[in-house]
């Protein structure tokens, strides 16, 4: 699965924050230095998709707020992301 995300590094806590255009917006507590925000993004997504950390990787946008993330072997979309998408569509 390829997920479009828009990240906001340096937030007070890590979590989902709705949609930003066509991307899922994610606030990250980690600062945008030395790959810390990307590592936090992968850790967070692995947790909500219930996959191993190694199954999540940033495939484009490593130094950008707009990223494409590959999630290997997900069981589907987590309920939290489904709620964000459905809430915007209704």
PDB file of N, CA, C and O in Angstrom, residues 13-87:
ATOM      1  N   UNK A  13       2.622  16.553  20.187  1.00  0.00           N
ATOM      2  CA  UNK A  13       2.510  15.101  20.285  1.00  0.00           C
ATOM      3  C   UNK A  13       2.264  14.535  18.888  1.00  0.00           C
ATOM      4  O   UNK A  13       1.791  15.224  17.991  1.00  0.00           O
ATOM      5  N   UNK A  14       2.564  13.263  18.718  1.00  0.00           N
ATOM      6  CA  UNK A  14       2.391  12.583  17.438  1.00  0.00           C
ATOM      7  C   UNK A  14       0.961  12.066  17.323  1.00  0.00           C
ATOM      8  O   UNK A  14       0.428  11.495  18.276  1.00  0.00           O
ATOM      9  N   UNK A  15       0.353  12.283  16.138  1.00  0.00           N
ATOM     10  CA  UNK A  15      -0.998  11.779  15.926  1.00  0.00           C
ATOM     11  C   UNK A  15      -1.563  12.184  14.583  1.00  0.00           C
ATOM     12  O   UNK A  15      -0.995  13.025  13.878  1.00  0.00           O
ATOM     13  N   UNK A  16      -2.684  11.585  14.228  1.00  0.00           N
ATOM     14  CA  UNK A  16      -3.391  11.926  12.996  1.00  0.00           C
ATOM     15  C   UNK A  16      -4.062  13.279  13.173  1.00  0.00           C
ATOM     16  O   UNK A  16      -4.568  13.593  14.252  1.00  0.00           O
ATOM     17  N   UNK A  17      -4.092  14.066  12.085  1.00  0.00           N
ATOM     18  CA  UNK A  17      -4.651  15.415  12.183  1.00  0.00           C
ATOM     19  C   UNK A  17      -5.620  15.730  11.051  1.00  0.00           C
ATOM     20  O   UNK A  17      -5.839  16.888  10.737  1.00  0.00           O
ATOM     21  N   UNK A  18      -6.181  14.719  10.398  1.00  0.00           N
ATOM     22  CA  UNK A  18      -7.146  14.961   9.334  1.00  0.00           C
ATOM     23  C   UNK A  18      -6.531  14.813   7.962  1.00  0.00           C
ATOM     24  O   UNK A  18      -5.578  14.059   7.771  1.00  0.00           O
ATOM     25  N   UNK A  19      -7.077  15.551   7.019  1.00  0.00           N
ATOM     26  CA  UNK A  19      -6.566  15.529   5.648  1.00  0.00           C
ATOM     27  C   UNK A  19      -5.943  16.865   5.296  1.00  0.00           C
ATOM     28  O   UNK A  19      -6.348  17.906   5.811  1.00  0.00           O
ATOM     29  N   UNK A  20      -4.974  16.819   4.402  1.00  0.00           N
ATOM     30  CA  UNK A  20      -4.352  18.009   3.837  1.00  0.00           C
ATOM     31  C   UNK A  20      -4.366  17.790   2.327  1.00  0.00           C
ATOM     32  O   UNK A  20      -3.503  17.084   1.794  1.00  0.00           O
ATOM     33  N   UNK A  21      -5.398  18.301   1.654  1.00  0.00           N
ATOM     34  CA  UNK A  21      -5.581  17.983   0.241  1.00  0.00           C
ATOM     35  C   UNK A  21      -5.934  16.518   0.108  1.00  0.00           C
ATOM     36  O   UNK A  21      -6.874  16.038   0.728  1.00  0.00           O
ATOM     37  N   UNK A  22      -5.154  15.791  -0.688  1.00  0.00           N
ATOM     38  CA  UNK A  22      -5.369  14.353  -0.881  1.00  0.00           C
ATOM     39  C   UNK A  22      -4.545  13.501   0.079  1.00  0.00           C
ATOM     40  O   UNK A  22      -4.569  12.277  -0.006  1.00  0.00           O
ATOM     41  N   UNK A  23      -3.805  14.126   0.964  1.00  0.00           N
ATOM     42  CA  UNK A  23      -2.900  13.394   1.857  1.00  0.00           C
ATOM     43  C   UNK A  23      -3.441  13.350   3.278  1.00  0.00           C
ATOM     44  O   UNK A  23      -4.160  14.248   3.718  1.00  0.00           O
ATOM     45  N   UNK A  24      -3.068  12.299   4.001  1.00  0.00           N
ATOM     46  CA  UNK A  24      -3.386  12.200   5.421  1.00  0.00           C
ATOM     47  C   UNK A  24      -2.378  13.067   6.165  1.00  0.00           C
ATOM     48  O   UNK A  24      -1.167  12.923   5.984  1.00  0.00           O
ATOM     49  N   UNK A  25      -2.876  13.992   6.987  1.00  0.00           N
ATOM     50  CA  UNK A  25      -1.986  14.870   7.748  1.00  0.00           C
ATOM     51  C   UNK A  25      -1.632  14.206   9.067  1.00  0.00           C
ATOM     52  O   UNK A  25      -2.515  13.733   9.791  1.00  0.00           O
ATOM     53  N   UNK A  26      -0.330  14.176   9.355  1.00  0.00           N
ATOM     54  CA  UNK A  26       0.169  13.566  10.584  1.00  0.00           C
ATOM     55  C   UNK A  26       1.080  14.550  11.289  1.00  0.00           C
ATOM     56  O   UNK A  26       2.030  15.069  10.693  1.00  0.00           O
ATOM     57  N   UNK A  27       0.773  14.820  12.544  1.00  0.00           N
ATOM     58  CA  UNK A  27       1.649  15.660  13.374  1.00  0.00           C
ATOM     59  C   UNK A  27       2.682  14.758  14.029  1.00  0.00           C
ATOM     60  O   UNK A  27       2.340  13.686  14.535  1.00  0.00           O
ATOM     61  N   UNK A  28       3.937  15.203  14.005  1.00  0.00           N
ATOM     62  CA  UNK A  28       5.030  14.417  14.573  1.00  0.00           C
ATOM     63  C   UNK A  28       5.715  15.191  15.684  1.00  0.00           C
ATOM     64  O   UNK A  28       6.088  16.354  15.488  1.00  0.00           O
ATOM     65  N   UNK A  29       5.927  14.549  16.794  1.00  0.00           N
ATOM     66  CA  UNK A  29       6.611  15.197  17.917  1.00  0.00           C
ATOM     67  C   UNK A  29       8.092  15.398  17.618  1.00  0.00           C
ATOM     68  O   UNK A  29       8.701  16.338  18.097  1.00  0.00           O
ATOM     69  N   UNK A  30       8.664  14.569  16.787  1.00  0.00           N
ATOM     70  CA  UNK A  30      10.101  14.622  16.484  1.00  0.00           C
ATOM     71  C   UNK A  30      10.437  15.855  15.644  1.00  0.00           C
ATOM     72  O   UNK A  30       9.635  16.296  14.817  1.00  0.00           O
ATOM     73  N   UNK A  31      11.642  16.414  15.835  1.00  0.00           N
ATOM     74  CA  UNK A  31      12.075  17.551  15.018  1.00  0.00           C
ATOM     75  C   UNK A  31      12.510  17.088  13.626  1.00  0.00           C
ATOM     76  O   UNK A  31      12.885  15.925  13.444  1.00  0.00           O
ATOM     77  N   UNK A  32      12.489  18.001  12.645  1.00  0.00           N
ATOM     78  CA  UNK A  32      12.857  17.620  11.276  1.00  0.00           C
ATOM     79  C   UNK A  32      14.369  17.665  11.036  1.00  0.00           C
ATOM     80  O   UNK A  32      14.836  18.306  10.106  1.00  0.00           O
ATOM     81  N   UNK A  33      15.138  17.010  11.878  1.00  0.00           N
ATOM     82  CA  UNK A  33      16.595  16.984  11.724  1.00  0.00           C
ATOM     83  C   UNK A  33      17.110  15.555  11.798  1.00  0.00           C
ATOM     84  O   UNK A  33      16.573  14.725  12.534  1.00  0.00           O
ATOM     85  N   UNK A  34      18.137  15.271  11.035  1.00  0.00           N
ATOM     86  CA  UNK A  34      18.832  13.981  11.070  1.00  0.00           C
ATOM     87  C   UNK A  34      17.895  12.782  10.885  1.00  0.00           C
ATOM     88  O   UNK A  34      18.124  11.717  11.453  1.00  0.00           O
ATOM     89  N   UNK A  35      16.815  12.948  10.137  1.00  0.00           N
ATOM     90  CA  UNK A  35      15.906  11.838   9.871  1.00  0.00           C
ATOM     91  C   UNK A  35      15.013  11.446  11.032  1.00  0.00           C
ATOM     92  O   UNK A  35      14.320  10.433  10.968  1.00  0.00           O
ATOM     93  N   UNK A  36      15.009  12.246  12.099  1.00  0.00           N
ATOM     94  CA  UNK A  36      14.209  11.896  13.280  1.00  0.00           C
ATOM     95  C   UNK A  36      12.718  11.915  12.982  1.00  0.00           C
ATOM     96  O   UNK A  36      11.979  11.051  13.452  1.00  0.00           O
ATOM     97  N   UNK A  37      12.258  12.885  12.196  1.00  0.00           N
ATOM     98  CA  UNK A  37      10.830  12.954  11.872  1.00  0.00           C
ATOM     99  C   UNK A  37      10.416  11.770  10.999  1.00  0.00           C
ATOM    100  O   UNK A  37       9.344  11.191  11.202  1.00  0.00           O
ATOM    101  N   UNK A  38      11.246  11.394  10.031  1.00  0.00           N
ATOM    102  CA  UNK A  38      10.923  10.229   9.187  1.00  0.00           C
ATOM    103  C   UNK A  38      10.878   8.951  10.010  1.00  0.00           C
ATOM    104  O   UNK A  38      10.003   8.108   9.801  1.00  0.00           O
ATOM    105  N   UNK A  39      11.794   8.796  10.940  1.00  0.00           N
ATOM    106  CA  UNK A  39      11.805   7.606  11.796  1.00  0.00           C
ATOM    107  C   UNK A  39      10.555   7.570  12.668  1.00  0.00           C
ATOM    108  O   UNK A  39       9.932   6.510  12.833  1.00  0.00           O
ATOM    109  N   UNK A  40      10.167   8.722  13.210  1.00  0.00           N
ATOM    110  CA  UNK A  40       8.952   8.796  14.032  1.00  0.00           C
ATOM    111  C   UNK A  40       7.713   8.502  13.188  1.00  0.00           C
ATOM    112  O   UNK A  40       6.792   7.812  13.632  1.00  0.00           O
ATOM    113  N   UNK A  41       7.673   9.001  11.950  1.00  0.00           N
ATOM    114  CA  UNK A  41       6.560   8.735  11.040  1.00  0.00           C
ATOM    115  C   UNK A  41       6.422   7.232  10.793  1.00  0.00           C
ATOM    116  O   UNK A  41       5.327   6.676  10.898  1.00  0.00           O
ATOM    117  N   UNK A  42       7.515   6.575  10.484  1.00  0.00           N
ATOM    118  CA  UNK A  42       7.482   5.130  10.209  1.00  0.00           C
ATOM    119  C   UNK A  42       7.075   4.344  11.449  1.00  0.00           C
ATOM    120  O   UNK A  42       6.277   3.404  11.367  1.00  0.00           O
ATOM    121  N   UNK A  43       7.572   4.739  12.606  1.00  0.00           N
ATOM    122  CA  UNK A  43       7.212   4.070  13.860  1.00  0.00           C
ATOM    123  C   UNK A  43       5.716   4.232  14.124  1.00  0.00           C
ATOM    124  O   UNK A  43       5.011   3.268  14.443  1.00  0.00           O
ATOM    125  N   UNK A  44       5.201   5.453  13.949  1.00  0.00           N
ATOM    126  CA  UNK A  44       3.787   5.732  14.193  1.00  0.00           C
ATOM    127  C   UNK A  44       2.893   4.943  13.238  1.00  0.00           C
ATOM    128  O   UNK A  44       1.928   4.308  13.661  1.00  0.00           O
ATOM    129  N   UNK A  45       3.221   4.963  11.947  1.00  0.00           N
ATOM    130  CA  UNK A  45       2.406   4.253  10.966  1.00  0.00           C
ATOM    131  C   UNK A  45       2.458   2.740  11.183  1.00  0.00           C
ATOM    132  O   UNK A  45       1.445   2.055  11.024  1.00  0.00           O
ATOM    133  N   UNK A  46       3.618   2.213  11.559  1.00  0.00           N
ATOM    134  CA  UNK A  46       3.713   0.786  11.854  1.00  0.00           C
ATOM    135  C   UNK A  46       2.781   0.428  13.007  1.00  0.00           C
ATOM    136  O   UNK A  46       2.118  -0.615  12.978  1.00  0.00           O
ATOM    137  N   UNK A  47       2.677   1.295  13.983  1.00  0.00           N
ATOM    138  CA  UNK A  47       1.791   1.048  15.116  1.00  0.00           C
ATOM    139  C   UNK A  47       0.325   1.053  14.736  1.00  0.00           C
ATOM    140  O   UNK A  47      -0.425   0.162  15.132  1.00  0.00           O
ATOM    141  N   UNK A  48      -0.115   2.040  13.952  1.00  0.00           N
ATOM    142  CA  UNK A  48      -1.541   2.085  13.638  1.00  0.00           C
ATOM    143  C   UNK A  48      -1.940   1.053  12.582  1.00  0.00           C
ATOM    144  O   UNK A  48      -3.076   0.611  12.563  1.00  0.00           O
ATOM    145  N   UNK A  49      -0.997   0.667  11.697  1.00  0.00           N
ATOM    146  CA  UNK A  49      -1.294  -0.374  10.714  1.00  0.00           C
ATOM    147  C   UNK A  49      -1.012  -1.774  11.261  1.00  0.00           C
ATOM    148  O   UNK A  49      -1.266  -2.761  10.595  1.00  0.00           O
ATOM    149  N   UNK A  50      -0.438  -1.850  12.452  1.00  0.00           N
ATOM    150  CA  UNK A  50      -0.097  -3.104  13.116  1.00  0.00           C
ATOM    151  C   UNK A  50       0.790  -3.996  12.250  1.00  0.00           C
ATOM    152  O   UNK A  50       0.507  -5.173  12.026  1.00  0.00           O
ATOM    153  N   UNK A  51       1.861  -3.380  11.752  1.00  0.00           N
ATOM    154  CA  UNK A  51       2.887  -4.107  11.006  1.00  0.00           C
ATOM    155  C   UNK A  51       4.229  -3.842  11.683  1.00  0.00           C
ATOM    156  O   UNK A  51       4.340  -2.981  12.548  1.00  0.00           O
ATOM    157  N   UNK A  52       5.240  -4.579  11.278  1.00  0.00           N
ATOM    158  CA  UNK A  52       6.581  -4.352  11.820  1.00  0.00           C
ATOM    159  C   UNK A  52       7.130  -3.032  11.299  1.00  0.00           C
ATOM    160  O   UNK A  52       6.785  -2.588  10.204  1.00  0.00           O
ATOM    161  N   UNK A  53       7.993  -2.423  12.070  1.00  0.00           N
ATOM    162  CA  UNK A  53       8.618  -1.153  11.683  1.00  0.00           C
ATOM    163  C   UNK A  53       9.334  -1.295  10.335  1.00  0.00           C
ATOM    164  O   UNK A  53       9.328  -0.382   9.513  1.00  0.00           O
ATOM    165  N   UNK A  54       9.931  -2.458  10.067  1.00  0.00           N
ATOM    166  CA  UNK A  54      10.641  -2.697   8.814  1.00  0.00           C
ATOM    167  C   UNK A  54       9.700  -2.726   7.613  1.00  0.00           C
ATOM    168  O   UNK A  54      10.153  -2.610   6.477  1.00  0.00           O
ATOM    169  N   UNK A  55       8.397  -2.879   7.850  1.00  0.00           N
ATOM    170  CA  UNK A  55       7.414  -2.933   6.762  1.00  0.00           C
ATOM    171  C   UNK A  55       6.917  -1.555   6.340  1.00  0.00           C
ATOM    172  O   UNK A  55       6.034  -1.449   5.494  1.00  0.00           O
ATOM    173  N   UNK A  56       7.473  -0.500   6.926  1.00  0.00           N
ATOM    174  CA  UNK A  56       7.070   0.869   6.596  1.00  0.00           C
ATOM    175  C   UNK A  56       8.317   1.635   6.168  1.00  0.00           C
ATOM    176  O   UNK A  56       9.320   1.652   6.885  1.00  0.00           O
ATOM    177  N   UNK A  57       8.255   2.263   4.972  1.00  0.00           N
ATOM    178  CA  UNK A  57       9.409   3.066   4.539  1.00  0.00           C
ATOM    179  C   UNK A  57       8.938   4.256   3.702  1.00  0.00           C
ATOM    180  O   UNK A  57       7.941   4.186   2.991  1.00  0.00           O
ATOM    181  N   UNK A  58       9.665   5.347   3.827  1.00  0.00           N
ATOM    182  CA  UNK A  58       9.403   6.545   3.039  1.00  0.00           C
ATOM    183  C   UNK A  58      10.017   6.310   1.665  1.00  0.00           C
ATOM    184  O   UNK A  58      11.218   6.074   1.555  1.00  0.00           O
ATOM    185  N   UNK A  59       9.188   6.356   0.606  1.00  0.00           N
ATOM    186  CA  UNK A  59       9.709   6.094  -0.737  1.00  0.00           C
ATOM    187  C   UNK A  59       9.941   7.374  -1.529  1.00  0.00           C
ATOM    188  O   UNK A  59      10.674   7.351  -2.511  1.00  0.00           O
ATOM    189  N   UNK A  60       9.340   8.488  -1.097  1.00  0.00           N
ATOM    190  CA  UNK A  60       9.659   9.772  -1.718  1.00  0.00           C
ATOM    191  C   UNK A  60       9.321  10.891  -0.740  1.00  0.00           C
ATOM    192  O   UNK A  60       8.444  10.747   0.109  1.00  0.00           O
ATOM    193  N   UNK A  61      10.050  11.996  -0.859  1.00  0.00           N
ATOM    194  CA  UNK A  61       9.816  13.154  -0.017  1.00  0.00           C
ATOM    195  C   UNK A  61      10.541  13.116   1.309  1.00  0.00           C
ATOM    196  O   UNK A  61      10.065  13.689   2.287  1.00  0.00           O
ATOM    197  N   UNK A  62      11.699  12.489   1.362  1.00  0.00           N
ATOM    198  CA  UNK A  62      12.415  12.367   2.644  1.00  0.00           C
ATOM    199  C   UNK A  62      12.697  13.705   3.309  1.00  0.00           C
ATOM    200  O   UNK A  62      12.690  13.795   4.523  1.00  0.00           O
ATOM    201  N   UNK A  63      12.938  14.754   2.529  1.00  0.00           N
ATOM    202  CA  UNK A  63      13.236  16.068   3.107  1.00  0.00           C
ATOM    203  C   UNK A  63      12.073  17.038   2.942  1.00  0.00           C
ATOM    204  O   UNK A  63      12.228  18.233   3.176  1.00  0.00           O
ATOM    205  N   UNK A  64      10.916  16.538   2.566  1.00  0.00           N
ATOM    206  CA  UNK A  64       9.741  17.366   2.317  1.00  0.00           C
ATOM    207  C   UNK A  64       8.647  17.042   3.319  1.00  0.00           C
ATOM    208  O   UNK A  64       8.661  15.983   3.950  1.00  0.00           O
ATOM    209  N   UNK A  65       7.678  17.940   3.449  1.00  0.00           N
ATOM    210  CA  UNK A  65       6.507  17.645   4.275  1.00  0.00           C
ATOM    211  C   UNK A  65       5.559  16.694   3.559  1.00  0.00           C
ATOM    212  O   UNK A  65       4.784  16.000   4.197  1.00  0.00           O
ATOM    213  N   UNK A  66       5.586  16.706   2.233  1.00  0.00           N
ATOM    214  CA  UNK A  66       4.764  15.804   1.423  1.00  0.00           C
ATOM    215  C   UNK A  66       5.562  14.530   1.182  1.00  0.00           C
ATOM    216  O   UNK A  66       6.648  14.585   0.617  1.00  0.00           O
ATOM    217  N   UNK A  67       5.031  13.409   1.608  1.00  0.00           N
ATOM    218  CA  UNK A  67       5.753  12.143   1.507  1.00  0.00           C
ATOM    219  C   UNK A  67       4.842  11.053   0.952  1.00  0.00           C
ATOM    220  O   UNK A  67       3.631  11.116   1.089  1.00  0.00           O
ATOM    221  N   UNK A  68       5.473  10.064   0.349  1.00  0.00           N
ATOM    222  CA  UNK A  68       4.797   8.825  -0.032  1.00  0.00           C
ATOM    223  C   UNK A  68       5.442   7.730   0.792  1.00  0.00           C
ATOM    224  O   UNK A  68       6.663   7.593   0.809  1.00  0.00           O
ATOM    225  N   UNK A  69       4.609   6.959   1.458  1.00  0.00           N
ATOM    226  CA  UNK A  69       5.093   5.924   2.368  1.00  0.00           C
ATOM    227  C   UNK A  69       4.550   4.575   1.902  1.00  0.00           C
ATOM    228  O   UNK A  69       3.359   4.433   1.625  1.00  0.00           O
ATOM    229  N   UNK A  70       5.441   3.594   1.798  1.00  0.00           N
ATOM    230  CA  UNK A  70       5.030   2.234   1.444  1.00  0.00           C
ATOM    231  C   UNK A  70       4.825   1.442   2.724  1.00  0.00           C
ATOM    232  O   UNK A  70       5.688   1.409   3.609  1.00  0.00           O
ATOM    233  N   UNK A  71       3.667   0.778   2.809  1.00  0.00           N
ATOM    234  CA  UNK A  71       3.358  -0.087   3.943  1.00  0.00           C
ATOM    235  C   UNK A  71       3.155  -1.484   3.380  1.00  0.00           C
ATOM    236  O   UNK A  71       2.242  -1.722   2.590  1.00  0.00           O
ATOM    237  N   UNK A  72       4.046  -2.385   3.757  1.00  0.00           N
ATOM    238  CA  UNK A  72       4.023  -3.751   3.243  1.00  0.00           C
ATOM    239  C   UNK A  72       3.141  -4.627   4.122  1.00  0.00           C
ATOM    240  O   UNK A  72       3.218  -4.579   5.344  1.00  0.00           O
ATOM    241  N   UNK A  73       2.299  -5.421   3.481  1.00  0.00           N
ATOM    242  CA  UNK A  73       1.429  -6.396   4.138  1.00  0.00           C
ATOM    243  C   UNK A  73       0.457  -5.806   5.165  1.00  0.00           C
ATOM    244  O   UNK A  73       0.263  -6.396   6.241  1.00  0.00           O
ATOM    245  N   UNK A  74      -0.201  -4.674   4.850  1.00  0.00           N
ATOM    246  CA  UNK A  74      -1.210  -4.202   5.813  1.00  0.00           C
ATOM    247  C   UNK A  74      -2.472  -5.052   5.706  1.00  0.00           C
ATOM    248  O   UNK A  74      -2.727  -5.654   4.664  1.00  0.00           O
ATOM    249  N   UNK A  75      -3.233  -5.108   6.771  1.00  0.00           N
ATOM    250  CA  UNK A  75      -4.508  -5.830   6.756  1.00  0.00           C
ATOM    251  C   UNK A  75      -5.634  -4.965   6.207  1.00  0.00           C
ATOM    252  O   UNK A  75      -6.781  -5.368   6.212  1.00  0.00           O
ATOM    253  N   UNK A  76      -5.326  -3.764   5.776  1.00  0.00           N
ATOM    254  CA  UNK A  76      -6.321  -2.814   5.288  1.00  0.00           C
ATOM    255  C   UNK A  76      -6.095  -1.476   5.951  1.00  0.00           C
ATOM    256  O   UNK A  76      -5.099  -1.265   6.633  1.00  0.00           O
ATOM    257  N   UNK A  77      -7.014  -0.553   5.738  1.00  0.00           N
ATOM    258  CA  UNK A  77      -6.900   0.758   6.368  1.00  0.00           C
ATOM    259  C   UNK A  77      -7.331   0.681   7.827  1.00  0.00           C
ATOM    260  O   UNK A  77      -8.383   0.110   8.129  1.00  0.00           O
ATOM    261  N   UNK A  78      -6.550   1.269   8.722  1.00  0.00           N
ATOM    262  CA  UNK A  78      -6.970   1.317  10.125  1.00  0.00           C
ATOM    263  C   UNK A  78      -8.242   2.157  10.266  1.00  0.00           C
ATOM    264  O   UNK A  78      -8.493   3.077   9.485  1.00  0.00           O
ATOM    265  N   UNK A  79      -9.032   1.868  11.279  1.00  0.00           N
ATOM    266  CA  UNK A  79     -10.280   2.590  11.506  1.00  0.00           C
ATOM    267  C   UNK A  79     -10.057   4.093  11.650  1.00  0.00           C
ATOM    268  O   UNK A  79     -10.877   4.888  11.192  1.00  0.00           O
ATOM    269  N   UNK A  80      -8.956   4.493  12.284  1.00  0.00           N
ATOM    270  CA  UNK A  80      -8.693   5.921  12.479  1.00  0.00           C
ATOM    271  C   UNK A  80      -8.567   6.647  11.144  1.00  0.00           C
ATOM    272  O   UNK A  80      -9.081   7.755  10.983  1.00  0.00           O
ATOM    273  N   UNK A  81      -7.911   6.053  10.176  1.00  0.00           N
ATOM    274  CA  UNK A  81      -7.753   6.678   8.858  1.00  0.00           C
ATOM    275  C   UNK A  81      -9.075   6.607   8.096  1.00  0.00           C
ATOM    276  O   UNK A  81      -9.456   7.568   7.424  1.00  0.00           O
ATOM    277  N   UNK A  82      -9.807   5.519   8.215  1.00  0.00           N
ATOM    278  CA  UNK A  82     -11.125   5.412   7.571  1.00  0.00           C
ATOM    279  C   UNK A  82     -12.044   6.518   8.056  1.00  0.00           C
ATOM    280  O   UNK A  82     -12.769   7.129   7.270  1.00  0.00           O
ATOM    281  N   UNK A  83     -12.026   6.798   9.339  1.00  0.00           N
ATOM    282  CA  UNK A  83     -12.886   7.837   9.915  1.00  0.00           C
ATOM    283  C   UNK A  83     -12.530   9.211   9.375  1.00  0.00           C
ATOM    284  O   UNK A  83     -13.411  10.021   9.094  1.00  0.00           O
ATOM    285  N   UNK A  84     -11.245   9.474   9.195  1.00  0.00           N
ATOM    286  CA  UNK A  84     -10.813  10.761   8.651  1.00  0.00           C
ATOM    287  C   UNK A  84     -11.337  10.921   7.228  1.00  0.00           C
ATOM    288  O   UNK A  84     -11.922  11.935   6.882  1.00  0.00           O
ATOM    289  N   UNK A  85     -11.138   9.906   6.412  1.00  0.00           N
ATOM    290  CA  UNK A  85     -11.556   9.966   5.008  1.00  0.00           C
ATOM    291  C   UNK A  85     -13.075  10.053   4.905  1.00  0.00           C
ATOM    292  O   UNK A  85     -13.607  10.874   4.162  1.00  0.00           O
ATOM    293  N   UNK A  86     -13.815   9.251   5.666  1.00  0.00           N
ATOM    294  CA  UNK A  86     -15.270   9.261   5.607  1.00  0.00           C
ATOM    295  C   UNK A  86     -15.849  10.558   6.145  1.00  0.00           C
ATOM    296  O   UNK A  86     -16.841  11.057   5.637  1.00  0.00           O
ATOM    297  N   UNK A  87     -15.216  11.129   7.161  1.00  0.00           N
ATOM    298  CA  UNK A  87     -15.689  12.385   7.739  1.00  0.00           C
ATOM    299  C   UNK A  87     -15.614  13.531   6.747  1.00  0.00           C
ATOM    300  O   UNK A  87     -16.474  14.417   6.723  1.00  0.00           O
TER     301      UNK A  87
END
